[in-house]
Amino acid sequence: MSSAREQFGQPLARFQGVQFQLTDAEVERAGAWELAKYALWSSASNRADAVADALALRVAAIEAADTVLRVSHQLHGAMGFCDESALSWISRYSQPIRQLPWGLSGTVDQLARVTGRSGIAGLFSSVPTG
């Protein structure tokens, strides 16, 4: 974030509340990135849980996108809603990707159907050897 915007005589990025919001956005982004690498490995390894891993990634990506875009719009103020800014375009054109074929609740429902009572295996589950 640029330190050009000022509030009360100091750069906006120096306020603790802003730093917390930026940290939340970064944690969401980094978590989705790590889960994406895991889901890609799961799919490439032809694991039985690959579909569940992909659905879990979609849930994490939708939640991360919502958090990152919310924080970005808040910190950029009205500029984030102007068509002259990339943020406005990214926000608008990512909506169909985040909502189709299912939104967050539909994706969570699909994940629950795929995993059933067994849940998601994850990285540290017992993996059969041999």
PDB file of C-alpha atoms in Angstrom:
ATOM      1  CA  MET A   1       0.000   0.000   0.000  1.00  0.00           C
ATOM      2  CA  SER A   2       1.310   3.382  -0.894  1.00  0.00           C
ATOM      3  CA  SER A   3       2.139   5.745   1.921  1.00  0.00           C
ATOM      4  CA  ALA A   4       0.836   8.657  -0.186  1.00  0.00           C
ATOM      5  CA  ARG A   5      -2.605   8.763   1.452  1.00  0.00           C
ATOM      6  CA  GLU A   6      -2.587  10.670   4.714  1.00  0.00           C
ATOM      7  CA  GLN A   7      -5.016  10.950   7.585  1.00  0.00           C
ATOM      8  CA  PHE A   8      -4.508  13.241  10.593  1.00  0.00           C
ATOM      9  CA  GLY A   9      -1.121  14.303   9.230  1.00  0.00           C
ATOM     10  CA  GLN A  10       0.476  10.872   8.912  1.00  0.00           C
ATOM     11  CA  PRO A  11       0.514   8.124   6.279  1.00  0.00           C
ATOM     12  CA  LEU A  12      -2.585   5.929   6.433  1.00  0.00           C
ATOM     13  CA  ALA A  13      -0.423   2.784   6.442  1.00  0.00           C
ATOM     14  CA  ARG A  14       1.045   3.750   9.839  1.00  0.00           C
ATOM     15  CA  PHE A  15      -2.252   3.357  11.710  1.00  0.00           C
ATOM     16  CA  GLN A  16      -2.481   0.161  13.718  1.00  0.00           C
ATOM     17  CA  GLY A  17      -6.055  -0.557  12.574  1.00  0.00           C
ATOM     18  CA  VAL A  18      -4.951  -0.345   8.945  1.00  0.00           C
ATOM     19  CA  GLN A  19      -2.010  -2.638   9.646  1.00  0.00           C
ATOM     20  CA  PHE A  20      -4.380  -5.194  11.210  1.00  0.00           C
ATOM     21  CA  GLN A  21      -6.617  -5.101   8.137  1.00  0.00           C
ATOM     22  CA  LEU A  22      -3.644  -5.531   5.813  1.00  0.00           C
ATOM     23  CA  THR A  23      -2.407  -8.437   7.934  1.00  0.00           C
ATOM     24  CA  ASP A  24      -5.822 -10.126   7.777  1.00  0.00           C
ATOM     25  CA  ALA A  25      -5.852  -9.770   3.998  1.00  0.00           C
ATOM     26  CA  GLU A  26      -2.317 -11.154   3.674  1.00  0.00           C
ATOM     27  CA  VAL A  27      -3.038 -14.129   5.941  1.00  0.00           C
ATOM     28  CA  GLU A  28      -6.099 -15.005   3.829  1.00  0.00           C
ATOM     29  CA  ARG A  29      -4.107 -14.650   0.606  1.00  0.00           C
ATOM     30  CA  ALA A  30      -1.168 -16.700   1.838  1.00  0.00           C
ATOM     31  CA  GLY A  31      -3.432 -19.423   3.222  1.00  0.00           C
ATOM     32  CA  ALA A  32      -5.272 -19.759  -0.085  1.00  0.00           C
ATOM     33  CA  TRP A  33      -1.935 -19.871  -1.928  1.00  0.00           C
ATOM     34  CA  GLU A  34      -0.636 -22.729   0.242  1.00  0.00           C
ATOM     35  CA  LEU A  35      -3.905 -24.606  -0.098  1.00  0.00           C
ATOM     36  CA  ALA A  36      -3.734 -24.121  -3.879  1.00  0.00           C
ATOM     37  CA  LYS A  37      -0.307 -25.771  -3.976  1.00  0.00           C
ATOM     38  CA  TYR A  38      -1.630 -28.656  -1.864  1.00  0.00           C
ATOM     39  CA  ALA A  39      -4.742 -29.094  -4.035  1.00  0.00           C
ATOM     40  CA  LEU A  40      -2.597 -29.077  -7.173  1.00  0.00           C
ATOM     41  CA  TRP A  41      -0.306 -31.739  -5.681  1.00  0.00           C
ATOM     42  CA  SER A  42      -3.342 -33.763  -4.603  1.00  0.00           C
ATOM     43  CA  SER A  43      -4.794 -33.654  -8.105  1.00  0.00           C
ATOM     44  CA  ALA A  44      -1.475 -34.425  -9.822  1.00  0.00           C
ATOM     45  CA  SER A  45      -0.965 -37.372  -7.456  1.00  0.00           C
ATOM     46  CA  ASN A  46      -4.415 -38.768  -8.341  1.00  0.00           C
ATOM     47  CA  ARG A  47      -5.381 -38.862  -4.685  1.00  0.00           C
ATOM     48  CA  ALA A  48      -8.870 -40.050  -3.846  1.00  0.00           C
ATOM     49  CA  ASP A  49      -9.444 -36.802  -1.932  1.00  0.00           C
ATOM     50  CA  ALA A  50      -8.502 -34.551  -4.878  1.00  0.00           C
ATOM     51  CA  VAL A  51     -12.083 -33.344  -5.447  1.00  0.00           C
ATOM     52  CA  ALA A  52     -12.523 -32.540  -1.754  1.00  0.00           C
ATOM     53  CA  ASP A  53      -9.187 -30.724  -1.772  1.00  0.00           C
ATOM     54  CA  ALA A  54     -10.252 -28.689  -4.821  1.00  0.00           C
ATOM     55  CA  LEU A  55     -13.559 -27.781  -3.178  1.00  0.00           C
ATOM     56  CA  ALA A  56     -11.752 -26.796   0.040  1.00  0.00           C
ATOM     57  CA  LEU A  57      -9.482 -24.604  -2.079  1.00  0.00           C
ATOM     58  CA  ARG A  58     -12.501 -22.959  -3.690  1.00  0.00           C
ATOM     59  CA  VAL A  59     -13.977 -22.195  -0.250  1.00  0.00           C
ATOM     60  CA  ALA A  60     -10.679 -20.704   0.916  1.00  0.00           C
ATOM     61  CA  ALA A  61     -10.235 -18.721  -2.313  1.00  0.00           C
ATOM     62  CA  ILE A  62     -13.738 -17.229  -2.145  1.00  0.00           C
ATOM     63  CA  GLU A  63     -13.247 -16.263   1.498  1.00  0.00           C
ATOM     64  CA  ALA A  64      -9.801 -14.829   0.767  1.00  0.00           C
ATOM     65  CA  ALA A  65     -11.082 -12.843  -2.212  1.00  0.00           C
ATOM     66  CA  ASP A  66     -13.933 -11.429  -0.149  1.00  0.00           C
ATOM     67  CA  THR A  67     -11.547 -10.368   2.626  1.00  0.00           C
ATOM     68  CA  VAL A  68      -8.896  -8.925   0.317  1.00  0.00           C
ATOM     69  CA  LEU A  69     -11.417  -7.013  -1.781  1.00  0.00           C
ATOM     70  CA  ARG A  70     -13.273  -5.702   1.287  1.00  0.00           C
ATOM     71  CA  VAL A  71     -10.038  -4.437   2.852  1.00  0.00           C
ATOM     72  CA  SER A  72      -8.862  -2.994  -0.458  1.00  0.00           C
ATOM     73  CA  HIS A  73     -12.104  -1.104  -0.994  1.00  0.00           C
ATOM     74  CA  GLN A  74     -12.054   0.227   2.562  1.00  0.00           C
ATOM     75  CA  LEU A  75      -8.465   1.405   2.380  1.00  0.00           C
ATOM     76  CA  HIS A  76      -8.776   2.939  -1.079  1.00  0.00           C
ATOM     77  CA  GLY A  77     -12.007   4.743  -0.249  1.00  0.00           C
ATOM     78  CA  ALA A  78     -14.174   5.909  -3.132  1.00  0.00           C
ATOM     79  CA  MET A  79     -11.280   5.380  -5.547  1.00  0.00           C
ATOM     80  CA  GLY A  80     -11.896   1.636  -5.226  1.00  0.00           C
ATOM     81  CA  PHE A  81     -15.305   2.068  -6.854  1.00  0.00           C
ATOM     82  CA  CYS A  82     -14.164   4.208  -9.800  1.00  0.00           C
ATOM     83  CA  ASP A  83     -13.826   2.501 -13.161  1.00  0.00           C
ATOM     84  CA  GLU A  84     -10.484   4.245 -13.586  1.00  0.00           C
ATOM     85  CA  SER A  85      -8.929   2.015 -10.921  1.00  0.00           C
ATOM     86  CA  ALA A  86      -7.896  -1.601 -11.407  1.00  0.00           C
ATOM     87  CA  LEU A  87      -9.502  -2.485  -8.071  1.00  0.00           C
ATOM     88  CA  SER A  88     -12.951  -1.685  -9.412  1.00  0.00           C
ATOM     89  CA  TRP A  89     -12.415  -3.897 -12.466  1.00  0.00           C
ATOM     90  CA  ILE A  90     -10.966  -6.782 -10.466  1.00  0.00           C
ATOM     91  CA  SER A  91     -13.792  -6.627  -7.979  1.00  0.00           C
ATOM     92  CA  ARG A  92     -16.518  -6.459 -10.602  1.00  0.00           C
ATOM     93  CA  TYR A  93     -15.185  -9.063 -13.021  1.00  0.00           C
ATOM     94  CA  SER A  94     -14.258 -11.570 -10.321  1.00  0.00           C
ATOM     95  CA  GLN A  95     -17.837 -11.759  -9.044  1.00  0.00           C
ATOM     96  CA  PRO A  96     -19.010 -14.389 -11.562  1.00  0.00           C
ATOM     97  CA  ILE A  97     -15.956 -16.517 -10.773  1.00  0.00           C
ATOM     98  CA  ARG A  98     -16.754 -16.293  -7.058  1.00  0.00           C
ATOM     99  CA  GLN A  99     -20.477 -16.974  -7.512  1.00  0.00           C
ATOM    100  CA  LEU A 100     -20.716 -19.566 -10.299  1.00  0.00           C
ATOM    101  CA  PRO A 101     -21.414 -22.460 -10.398  1.00  0.00           C
ATOM    102  CA  TRP A 102     -21.931 -22.063  -6.632  1.00  0.00           C
ATOM    103  CA  GLY A 103     -21.247 -19.226  -4.249  1.00  0.00           C
ATOM    104  CA  LEU A 104     -19.600 -19.765  -0.890  1.00  0.00           C
ATOM    105  CA  SER A 105     -22.522 -21.572   0.741  1.00  0.00           C
ATOM    106  CA  GLY A 106     -23.091 -23.790  -2.313  1.00  0.00           C
ATOM    107  CA  THR A 107     -19.415 -24.736  -2.398  1.00  0.00           C
ATOM    108  CA  VAL A 108     -19.438 -25.538   1.325  1.00  0.00           C
ATOM    109  CA  ASP A 109     -22.516 -27.704   0.707  1.00  0.00           C
ATOM    110  CA  GLN A 110     -20.762 -29.549  -2.131  1.00  0.00           C
ATOM    111  CA  LEU A 111     -17.701 -30.048   0.068  1.00  0.00           C
ATOM    112  CA  ALA A 112     -19.870 -31.488   2.828  1.00  0.00           C
ATOM    113  CA  ARG A 113     -21.510 -33.870   0.342  1.00  0.00           C
ATOM    114  CA  VAL A 114     -18.142 -35.053  -0.999  1.00  0.00           C
ATOM    115  CA  THR A 115     -16.488 -35.530   2.372  1.00  0.00           C
ATOM    116  CA  GLY A 116     -19.505 -36.820   4.262  1.00  0.00           C
ATOM    117  CA  ARG A 117     -18.710 -37.767   7.833  1.00  0.00           C
ATOM    118  CA  SER A 118     -15.064 -38.565   7.084  1.00  0.00           C
ATOM    119  CA  GLY A 119     -13.995 -34.937   6.709  1.00  0.00           C
ATOM    120  CA  ILE A 120     -10.993 -33.664   4.796  1.00  0.00           C
ATOM    121  CA  ALA A 121      -7.861 -35.815   4.951  1.00  0.00           C
ATOM    122  CA  GLY A 122      -5.257 -33.040   4.869  1.00  0.00           C
ATOM    123  CA  LEU A 123      -1.515 -33.044   4.774  1.00  0.00           C
ATOM    124  CA  PHE A 124      -0.824 -34.799   8.040  1.00  0.00           C
ATOM    125  CA  SER A 125      -3.358 -37.597   7.768  1.00  0.00           C
ATOM    126  CA  SER A 126      -2.039 -41.132   7.779  1.00  0.00           C
ATOM    127  CA  VAL A 127      -0.993 -41.998   4.260  1.00  0.00           C
ATOM    128  CA  PRO A 128      -0.760 -45.687   3.343  1.00  0.00           C
ATOM    129  CA  THR A 129       2.765 -46.642   2.323  1.00  0.00           C
ATOM    130  CA  GLY A 130       3.790 -49.236  -0.113  1.00  0.00           C
TER     131      GLY A 130
END
